[in-house]
């Protein structure tokens, strides 16, 4: 909690819920009759609506990207370091839009929302959403906000996939795509980690085939394990070593199986906290969206060919310590852009 | 306008697709984009330079020639591959030149002449490693690890079946001088070469 708001903060912000009553057709063949998207905006849209920037969140992200909801809030939005007056995504210049994606669990319509046809939560009946579906829903959001063309669409990881998808599906509707620590498709190893996470959730006794809400329970244990596995993949061996090493919580081994190493207690803490705030069905859905993402597939696996429609300029960034979506995955994208003669920059 | 840019510009045709190896802050590519309608990319490893390139709308890729080469570029992808004042700083200039002419039809290379009279003078009389405007570093901190003379470079080209289409010799301020034209390997400080494969048109 800040005593006073920092001068480079967007300050106190409130999310708004925007209802969409026109049905949306999804890649899976199903459609949603109506849906809500929860949105936060920072800065001011200029007269010709040319300064709008869309922030796309990753797996466990949400609409609260910058500023504080209340003075009591412990931490600001998840990308507060980059969004604000004078920050890299400068709210003096840009009108920043951040939303919770369809299928999410932070207010936008998702598996924990009430299914109008049954009066009960969707649960496992909520359709599997793809990155392209998200982009479609975001395009409708742009229409609603009066934004014909984004100055930039920005995202990391799963969010970067959305930025890339935007450049292909609505090439004339964005001037820049910033694809950060992302990949043009998941590797077998990436999918394998997602599968372990999903198995952890679905094998939890409280999962009840995804209808845990009907039973008034939550598959906390499974979600916690899923997050623990995920968390290992988000941190590099080196950064984990630096943060925890082999440090013990107490001085000596206890010859038992409780959390004795600091890294164990850290992972348990992260997992437990996550299991209280995140919806298990949303986690399944988000990991599936990651698995399915493969824009080159329709072009016979040729990413350069898939990129042909793109008109925007690209910024492709990666982190040398990232072993999940390594710099090599970003290089794949950049090489395809070189082939397709797209304007791109790629610092690591 | 810097005379070397003026010379390079004349060798780039309007609308050419170019690759600039070690593009620095993007001055040359920016210039070619505006003056010649060129398209293309620069390769650079200095993060500040990369940021400057982005700011001026020059497409840049973080890529180290020594470790990554040009493997990610297809044969003949570019009309012209440029390399200004970087040849002497790569580990294997011979391989870089071959790669330049694999991915591009033509190469434009500039580098400082280690046989310039002032450098010869410094070494011969003072017995110290030479320094000059074009080579302002100390022997222990210089990035220029593969210095050569114009004659050395031309010998390498002959050995590799590379044809020198044109050569311009300038002084340390990139000015043309008739003396340097007269006796280049002694009086020229920087050379700008336009090269191509022997069997190319």
XYZ file of C-alpha atoms in Angstrom:
549
model
C 0.000 0.000 0.000
C 1.469 3.374 -0.962
C 1.143 6.234 1.566
C 0.748 8.527 -1.382
C 0.584 7.667 -5.056
C 3.932 7.875 -6.896
C 4.069 10.743 -9.414
C 4.682 8.302 -12.274
C 1.663 6.184 -11.414
C -1.589 6.320 -13.344
C -3.101 6.693 -9.873
C -6.416 5.283 -8.691
C -8.224 3.383 -11.403
C -11.551 1.541 -11.653
C -12.346 -1.281 -13.998
C -15.526 -1.139 -16.056
C -17.628 -3.992 -17.361
C -18.599 -3.694 -21.009
C -21.462 -5.948 -22.157
C -21.561 -7.376 -25.688
C -24.955 -8.633 -26.791
C -24.070 -9.715 -30.297
C -23.158 -13.437 -30.433
C -19.523 -14.288 -31.076
C -18.609 -17.291 -33.209
C -15.635 -19.163 -31.836
C -12.953 -21.272 -33.525
C -14.283 -24.418 -31.819
C -17.571 -24.041 -33.706
C -19.600 -22.941 -30.708
C -20.689 -19.415 -30.049
C -21.440 -17.275 -27.030
C -24.768 -15.427 -27.221
C -23.530 -12.609 -25.056
C -20.489 -11.833 -22.937
C -18.914 -9.199 -20.734
C -15.374 -7.894 -20.907
C -13.816 -6.148 -17.927
C -11.593 -3.294 -19.001
C -9.308 -0.695 -17.504
C -8.054 2.326 -19.403
C -5.271 4.772 -18.602
C -4.597 8.126 -20.275
C -6.843 9.941 -22.732
C -7.971 8.959 -26.215
C -7.059 11.764 -28.599
C -9.465 13.424 -31.039
C -8.703 11.141 -33.994
C -8.411 8.043 -31.780
C -4.895 7.369 -33.061
C -3.074 6.990 -29.737
C -4.660 3.806 -28.378
C -2.506 0.954 -27.140
C -3.883 -2.487 -26.335
C -2.260 -4.540 -23.569
C -2.826 -8.303 -23.891
C -2.319 -10.371 -20.769
C -0.620 -13.722 -20.392
C -1.803 -16.971 -18.808
C -2.758 -15.780 -15.345
C -3.059 -12.079 -16.090
C -6.030 -9.737 -16.019
C -7.194 -6.222 -16.785
C -5.510 -4.539 -13.816
C -2.218 -3.635 -15.510
C -1.382 -0.310 -13.853
C -2.223 1.954 -10.937
C -4.132 1.122 -7.771
C -7.766 0.183 -7.202
C -7.678 1.579 -3.671
C -5.147 3.230 -1.435
C -5.181 -0.016 0.545
C -4.092 -2.177 -2.385
C -0.836 -3.921 -1.564
C 0.669 -3.837 -5.045
C -0.134 -1.849 -8.217
C -1.272 -3.446 -11.490
C 0.912 -6.211 -12.948
C 2.715 -4.003 -15.501
C 2.855 -0.794 -13.520
C 6.613 -0.621 -14.132
C 5.952 -0.012 -17.839
C 2.650 1.876 -17.938
C 2.289 5.393 -16.563
C 3.172 9.032 -17.095
C 6.767 9.161 -18.343
C 7.107 5.367 -18.366
C 7.878 3.347 -21.537
C 4.157 3.094 -22.342
C 3.646 6.761 -21.571
C 0.095 7.648 -20.550
C 0.805 11.305 -21.348
C 0.944 10.188 -24.974
C -1.093 7.023 -25.146
C -4.571 5.846 -24.266
C -3.906 2.420 -22.829
C -6.571 -0.293 -22.853
C -6.175 -3.430 -20.767
C -8.793 -6.131 -20.521
C -9.484 -9.465 -18.909
C -9.829 -11.923 -21.761
C -12.859 -13.988 -22.532
C -12.714 -17.180 -20.476
C -10.869 -15.367 -17.702
C -11.757 -15.332 -14.041
C -11.435 -11.677 -13.152
C -14.836 -10.429 -14.239
C -15.002 -11.146 -17.959
C -17.330 -13.926 -19.023
C -15.654 -17.257 -18.338
C -16.211 -20.732 -16.916
C -17.196 -19.372 -13.502
C -19.869 -17.073 -15.006
C -23.511 -18.093 -15.056
C -24.556 -19.925 -18.203
C -27.827 -18.199 -19.236
C -29.224 -21.435 -20.658
C -28.877 -23.385 -17.385
C -28.775 -20.698 -14.710
C -25.671 -22.423 -13.300
C -21.969 -21.675 -13.757
C -20.629 -22.768 -17.157
C -17.836 -24.799 -15.609
C -16.587 -27.359 -18.133
C -19.305 -26.338 -20.607
C -17.555 -23.080 -21.341
C -16.149 -23.355 -24.875
C -12.397 -23.675 -25.365
C -11.195 -20.258 -26.499
C -8.313 -19.682 -28.907
C -5.926 -16.765 -29.333
C -7.785 -15.831 -32.532
C -11.069 -15.769 -30.577
C -9.551 -13.356 -28.097
C -8.315 -11.115 -30.879
C -11.797 -11.143 -32.402
C -13.352 -10.113 -29.090
C -10.692 -7.433 -28.663
C -11.522 -6.068 -32.125
C -15.126 -5.711 -31.006
C -13.911 -3.944 -27.908
C -11.935 -1.557 -30.153
C -15.106 -0.876 -32.155
C -16.981 -0.124 -28.958
C -14.287 2.292 -27.781
C -14.213 4.051 -31.155
C -10.699 2.842 -31.993
C -10.271 2.030 -35.683
C -6.536 1.396 -35.457
C -4.285 0.682 -32.486
C -1.020 2.592 -32.261
C 0.294 -0.686 -30.830
C -0.823 -4.049 -29.552
C 1.523 -5.257 -26.833
C 1.831 -8.508 -24.934
C 4.219 -10.958 -23.314
C 4.098 -14.761 -23.652
C 0.460 -15.675 -24.376
C -0.110 -11.920 -24.710
C 2.584 -11.750 -27.390
C 0.717 -14.442 -29.299
C -2.323 -12.164 -29.310
C -0.219 -9.275 -30.636
C 1.086 -11.520 -33.429
C -2.421 -12.802 -34.208
C -3.691 -9.205 -34.417
C -1.143 -8.443 -37.132
C -2.468 -11.355 -39.207
C -6.217 -11.119 -38.599
C -6.661 -7.333 -38.635
C -3.544 -6.095 -40.457
C -4.957 -2.643 -41.113
C -6.041 -2.137 -37.531
C -2.640 -1.804 -35.839
C 0.539 0.119 -36.594
C 2.870 -1.788 -34.265
C 2.931 -5.235 -32.678
C 5.189 -5.782 -29.668
C 5.742 -9.492 -29.177
C 7.631 -10.081 -25.943
C 9.091 -13.390 -24.714
C 6.695 -15.312 -26.890
C 6.764 -18.040 -29.505
C 5.078 -18.770 -32.832
C 4.029 -22.183 -31.485
C 4.535 -24.299 -28.412
C 7.139 -27.045 -28.471
C 6.335 -30.601 -27.379
C 8.055 -29.822 -24.072
C 5.925 -26.704 -23.570
C 2.762 -28.716 -24.197
C 4.019 -31.455 -21.889
C 4.347 -29.000 -18.996
C 0.826 -27.736 -19.690
C -0.451 -31.299 -19.660
C 1.116 -31.971 -16.260
C -0.573 -28.825 -14.964
C -3.930 -29.887 -16.370
C -3.577 -33.401 -14.990
C -2.805 -31.946 -11.578
C -6.093 -30.026 -11.703
C -8.356 -32.664 -13.214
C -7.091 -35.408 -10.914
C -7.919 -33.361 -7.806
C -10.786 -35.078 -5.995
C -12.538 -31.733 -5.627
C -12.489 -31.080 -9.374
C -15.740 -32.975 -10.028
C -15.270 -32.938 -13.818
C -15.094 -29.182 -13.689
C -18.375 -28.740 -11.793
C -16.727 -27.965 -8.458
C -18.751 -24.760 -8.104
C -21.984 -26.806 -8.105
C -20.535 -28.761 -5.175
C -19.383 -25.636 -3.369
C -15.749 -26.737 -3.402
C -12.543 -25.774 -5.222
C -9.776 -28.046 -6.573
C -7.193 -26.072 -4.612
C -4.631 -28.822 -4.383
C -4.604 -29.426 -8.132
C -4.438 -25.755 -8.987
C -1.625 -25.301 -6.506
C 0.379 -28.111 -8.124
C -0.337 -26.714 -11.575
C 0.993 -23.332 -10.519
C 4.055 -24.871 -8.895
C 4.966 -26.621 -12.141
C 4.266 -23.443 -14.088
C 6.367 -21.371 -11.758
C 9.391 -23.608 -12.237
C 9.160 -22.987 -15.970
C 8.906 -19.215 -15.502
C 12.135 -19.024 -13.511
C 15.514 -19.996 -14.895
C 17.808 -22.410 -13.110
C 20.225 -19.522 -12.557
C 17.632 -17.144 -11.092
C 16.274 -19.851 -8.808
C 19.791 -20.633 -7.692
C 20.422 -16.986 -7.028
C 17.178 -16.527 -5.133
C 17.211 -19.691 -3.017
C 20.254 -21.814 -3.653
C 20.082 -24.800 -1.326
C 19.088 -22.633 1.582
C 17.162 -24.399 4.312
C 14.366 -22.916 6.355
C 15.979 -24.228 9.495
C 19.543 -25.129 10.225
C 19.647 -28.871 9.706
C 17.927 -31.599 7.725
C 14.909 -33.005 9.509
C 14.849 -36.251 7.567
C 11.226 -35.788 6.592
C 9.230 -34.577 3.597
C 7.960 -31.251 4.765
C 9.109 -28.056 3.033
C 12.676 -27.850 4.327
C 14.345 -26.017 1.473
C 13.456 -22.381 0.901
C 12.604 -23.109 -2.717
C 9.998 -25.655 -1.588
C 8.278 -23.260 0.744
C 8.380 -20.531 -1.898
C 6.716 -22.775 -4.469
C 4.114 -23.944 -1.970
C 3.337 -20.373 -1.005
C 3.018 -19.258 -4.644
C 0.840 -22.266 -5.441
C -1.425 -21.841 -2.448
C -1.940 -18.146 -3.000
C -2.719 -18.732 -6.652
C -5.181 -21.518 -5.873
C -7.230 -19.079 -3.816
C -7.532 -16.395 -6.486
C -7.591 -18.280 -9.781
C -10.253 -20.447 -11.367
C -9.231 -24.007 -12.284
C -11.369 -24.177 -15.441
C -9.870 -20.898 -16.643
C -6.405 -22.360 -16.079
C -7.283 -25.371 -18.239
C -8.659 -23.110 -20.924
C -5.694 -20.732 -20.965
C -3.173 -23.562 -21.223
C -5.171 -25.044 -24.098
C -5.147 -21.699 -25.904
C -1.365 -21.775 -25.592
C -1.182 -25.331 -26.974
C -3.389 -24.590 -29.958
C -1.660 -21.386 -31.028
C 0.104 -22.015 -34.351
C -0.567 -19.337 -36.959
C 1.806 -21.021 -39.422
C -0.255 -24.227 -39.447
C -2.779 -22.940 -41.983
C 0.113 -21.897 -44.249
C 1.557 -25.405 -44.280
C 3.887 -24.665 -41.396
C 5.453 -21.725 -43.221
C 5.417 -18.812 -40.777
C 6.779 -16.372 -43.356
C 3.830 -17.200 -45.598
C 1.447 -16.830 -42.681
C 2.918 -13.382 -42.020
C 2.197 -12.177 -45.550
C -0.916 -10.164 -44.626
C 0.793 -8.294 -41.771
C 1.340 -4.587 -42.375
C 2.492 -3.327 -38.995
C 5.984 -2.850 -37.679
C 7.158 -5.456 -35.178
C 9.239 -5.324 -32.053
C 10.232 -8.823 -30.991
C 11.897 -9.082 -27.594
C 13.139 -12.059 -25.641
C 15.022 -12.765 -22.448
C 18.274 -14.690 -22.579
C 17.398 -16.403 -19.266
C 13.990 -17.601 -20.516
C 14.130 -21.361 -21.041
C 10.434 -21.766 -21.760
C 10.132 -19.369 -24.696
C 13.839 -18.953 -25.438
C 15.416 -16.258 -27.620
C 15.585 -18.937 -30.332
C 11.769 -18.947 -30.489
C 11.777 -15.184 -31.005
C 14.469 -15.617 -33.641
C 12.120 -17.984 -35.479
C 9.589 -15.176 -35.661
C 12.150 -12.610 -36.728
C 13.561 -14.909 -39.398
C 10.061 -15.379 -40.776
C 9.660 -11.599 -40.781
C 12.962 -11.258 -42.658
C 11.656 -13.739 -45.218
C 8.360 -11.905 -45.454
C 10.249 -8.594 -45.573
C 8.379 -7.162 -42.616
C 9.742 -4.228 -40.717
C 11.068 -5.599 -37.491
C 13.465 -4.990 -34.705
C 14.710 -7.614 -32.344
C 16.796 -6.807 -29.354
C 17.099 -9.580 -26.788
C 26.804 15.013 -46.389
C 29.601 12.679 -45.340
C 31.575 11.862 -48.498
C 31.561 8.123 -47.743
C 27.744 8.123 -47.527
C 27.622 10.014 -50.805
C 29.826 7.406 -52.475
C 27.885 4.452 -51.010
C 24.611 6.025 -52.034
C 25.719 6.091 -55.659
C 26.267 2.336 -55.516
C 22.802 1.556 -54.147
C 20.012 1.537 -56.708
C 16.593 3.002 -55.909
C 14.425 0.477 -54.070
C 17.319 -1.918 -53.364
C 16.904 -4.411 -50.521
C 19.962 -3.962 -48.309
C 21.529 -5.556 -45.263
C 23.891 -3.480 -43.121
C 26.315 -5.524 -41.009
C 27.201 -3.642 -37.855
C 24.758 -0.856 -38.701
C 25.633 1.240 -35.622
C 23.035 3.891 -34.888
C 21.427 3.386 -38.286
C 22.740 6.579 -39.951
C 23.536 4.862 -43.242
C 20.334 2.801 -43.491
C 18.230 5.802 -42.534
C 19.997 7.794 -45.236
C 19.517 5.061 -47.865
C 15.861 4.630 -46.934
C 15.196 8.331 -47.353
C 17.460 9.084 -50.329
C 17.235 5.836 -52.301
C 13.947 4.348 -51.127
C 15.960 1.331 -49.973
C 14.439 -1.333 -47.717
C 16.186 -3.769 -45.444
C 17.712 -4.485 -42.088
C 20.686 -3.687 -39.965
C 22.499 -6.072 -37.643
C 23.901 -4.620 -34.439
C 24.915 -5.774 -30.970
C 25.191 -2.488 -29.078
C 21.890 -1.957 -27.188
C 22.111 1.851 -27.303
C 22.616 1.775 -31.059
C 19.662 -0.612 -31.384
C 17.456 1.815 -29.467
C 18.576 4.703 -31.691
C 17.818 2.658 -34.817
C 14.310 1.922 -33.523
C 13.744 5.612 -32.814
C 14.564 6.583 -36.392
C 12.552 3.805 -38.009
C 15.448 1.598 -39.058
C 14.748 -2.134 -38.802
C 17.450 -3.699 -36.703
C 18.182 -7.215 -35.465
C 20.395 -8.027 -32.516
C 22.808 -10.446 -34.098
C 26.475 -11.133 -33.503
C 28.385 -11.874 -36.708
C 31.104 -13.738 -34.836
C 28.807 -16.202 -33.117
C 25.712 -16.308 -35.318
C 27.027 -15.494 -38.785
C 24.398 -14.905 -41.447
C 22.888 -18.404 -41.353
C 19.381 -17.006 -40.975
C 19.544 -15.264 -44.359
C 18.881 -17.032 -47.645
C 21.137 -16.932 -50.700
C 20.701 -13.808 -52.788
C 18.127 -12.262 -50.472
C 19.627 -8.803 -50.757
C 20.709 -6.562 -53.581
C 23.501 -5.056 -51.527
C 25.164 -6.041 -48.262
C 26.967 -3.208 -46.513
C 29.710 -3.319 -43.953
C 31.197 -0.011 -42.949
C 34.113 0.084 -40.532
C 33.345 -3.329 -39.071
C 35.410 -5.755 -41.159
C 38.457 -5.210 -38.940
C 36.422 -5.973 -35.825
C 35.094 -9.420 -36.726
C 36.917 -12.627 -35.914
C 36.924 -14.067 -39.437
C 36.688 -11.302 -42.041
C 37.289 -13.832 -44.822
C 34.196 -15.827 -43.887
C 32.099 -12.699 -43.394
C 32.985 -11.480 -46.889
C 32.011 -14.824 -48.372
C 28.747 -14.754 -46.477
C 28.081 -11.187 -47.643
C 28.305 -12.303 -51.244
C 26.199 -15.372 -50.564
C 23.216 -13.422 -49.205
C 23.734 -10.387 -51.447
C 24.513 -9.741 -55.090
C 26.984 -7.024 -54.208
C 28.950 -5.998 -51.175
C 30.114 -2.578 -50.084
C 32.935 -2.701 -47.556
C 34.815 0.107 -45.886
C 37.790 -0.278 -43.555
C 40.854 1.651 -42.381
C 44.147 1.104 -44.185
C 46.838 -0.208 -41.859
C 49.499 0.736 -44.404
C 48.721 4.455 -44.279
C 51.987 6.398 -44.044
C 51.233 7.834 -40.623
C 50.699 4.383 -39.149
C 53.840 3.082 -40.856
C 55.664 6.120 -39.490
C 54.422 5.544 -35.939
C 55.504 1.940 -35.932
C 58.791 2.444 -37.786
C 60.096 5.448 -35.922
C 58.375 5.494 -32.548
C 58.230 1.740 -32.220
C 54.714 2.033 -30.791
C 51.449 0.545 -32.015
C 50.000 3.142 -34.367
C 47.009 5.352 -33.578
C 45.133 7.695 -35.902
C 41.761 9.368 -36.472
C 40.535 6.184 -38.127
C 42.138 3.976 -35.434
C 41.859 5.941 -32.205
C 42.331 3.015 -29.778
C 45.148 1.634 -27.654
C 46.528 -1.787 -28.583
C 44.963 -3.354 -25.491
C 41.423 -2.026 -25.838
C 40.961 -1.854 -29.572
C 37.947 -3.631 -31.073
C 39.937 -3.721 -34.314
C 41.443 -7.173 -34.103
C 41.897 -7.894 -37.825
C 43.586 -4.881 -39.323
C 44.747 -5.095 -42.911
C 45.980 -2.967 -45.750
C 44.273 -2.272 -49.054
C 46.702 -4.666 -50.712
C 45.905 -7.399 -48.182
C 42.190 -7.003 -48.825
C 42.597 -7.112 -52.575
C 44.783 -10.215 -52.305
C 42.050 -11.906 -50.270
C 39.469 -10.964 -52.898
C 41.599 -12.447 -55.673
C 42.099 -15.631 -53.693
C 38.343 -15.995 -53.144
C 37.321 -15.203 -56.692
C 35.815 -11.891 -55.735
C 35.901 -9.017 -58.171
C 36.463 -5.437 -57.016
C 33.980 -3.429 -59.100
C 35.057 -0.069 -57.731
C 37.304 1.358 -55.089
C 37.341 4.831 -53.592
C 39.981 5.989 -51.191
C 39.414 8.793 -48.734
C 41.239 10.359 -45.820
C 40.373 10.129 -42.121
C 37.624 12.741 -42.485
C 36.182 10.764 -45.401
C 37.344 13.470 -47.813
C 38.489 12.668 -51.292
C 42.103 13.548 -51.906
C 44.029 13.340 -55.139
C 47.138 12.216 -53.278
C 45.287 9.230 -51.838
C 44.078 8.357 -55.313
C 47.597 8.539 -56.605
C 49.206 6.306 -53.996
C 46.350 4.664 -52.102
C 48.098 2.038 -50.015
C 50.439 4.669 -48.595
C 48.289 7.788 -48.522
C 44.703 6.527 -48.240
C 43.249 6.167 -44.775
C 39.902 4.580 -45.530
C 38.819 2.622 -48.588
C 35.310 1.987 -49.834
C 35.127 -1.159 -51.936
C 32.309 -2.382 -54.115
C 32.693 -6.115 -54.579
C 30.879 -8.945 -56.303
C 31.422 -12.598 -57.208
C 33.789 -13.025 -60.153
C 31.177 -14.871 -62.187
C 28.358 -12.450 -61.331
C 27.152 -9.924 -63.861
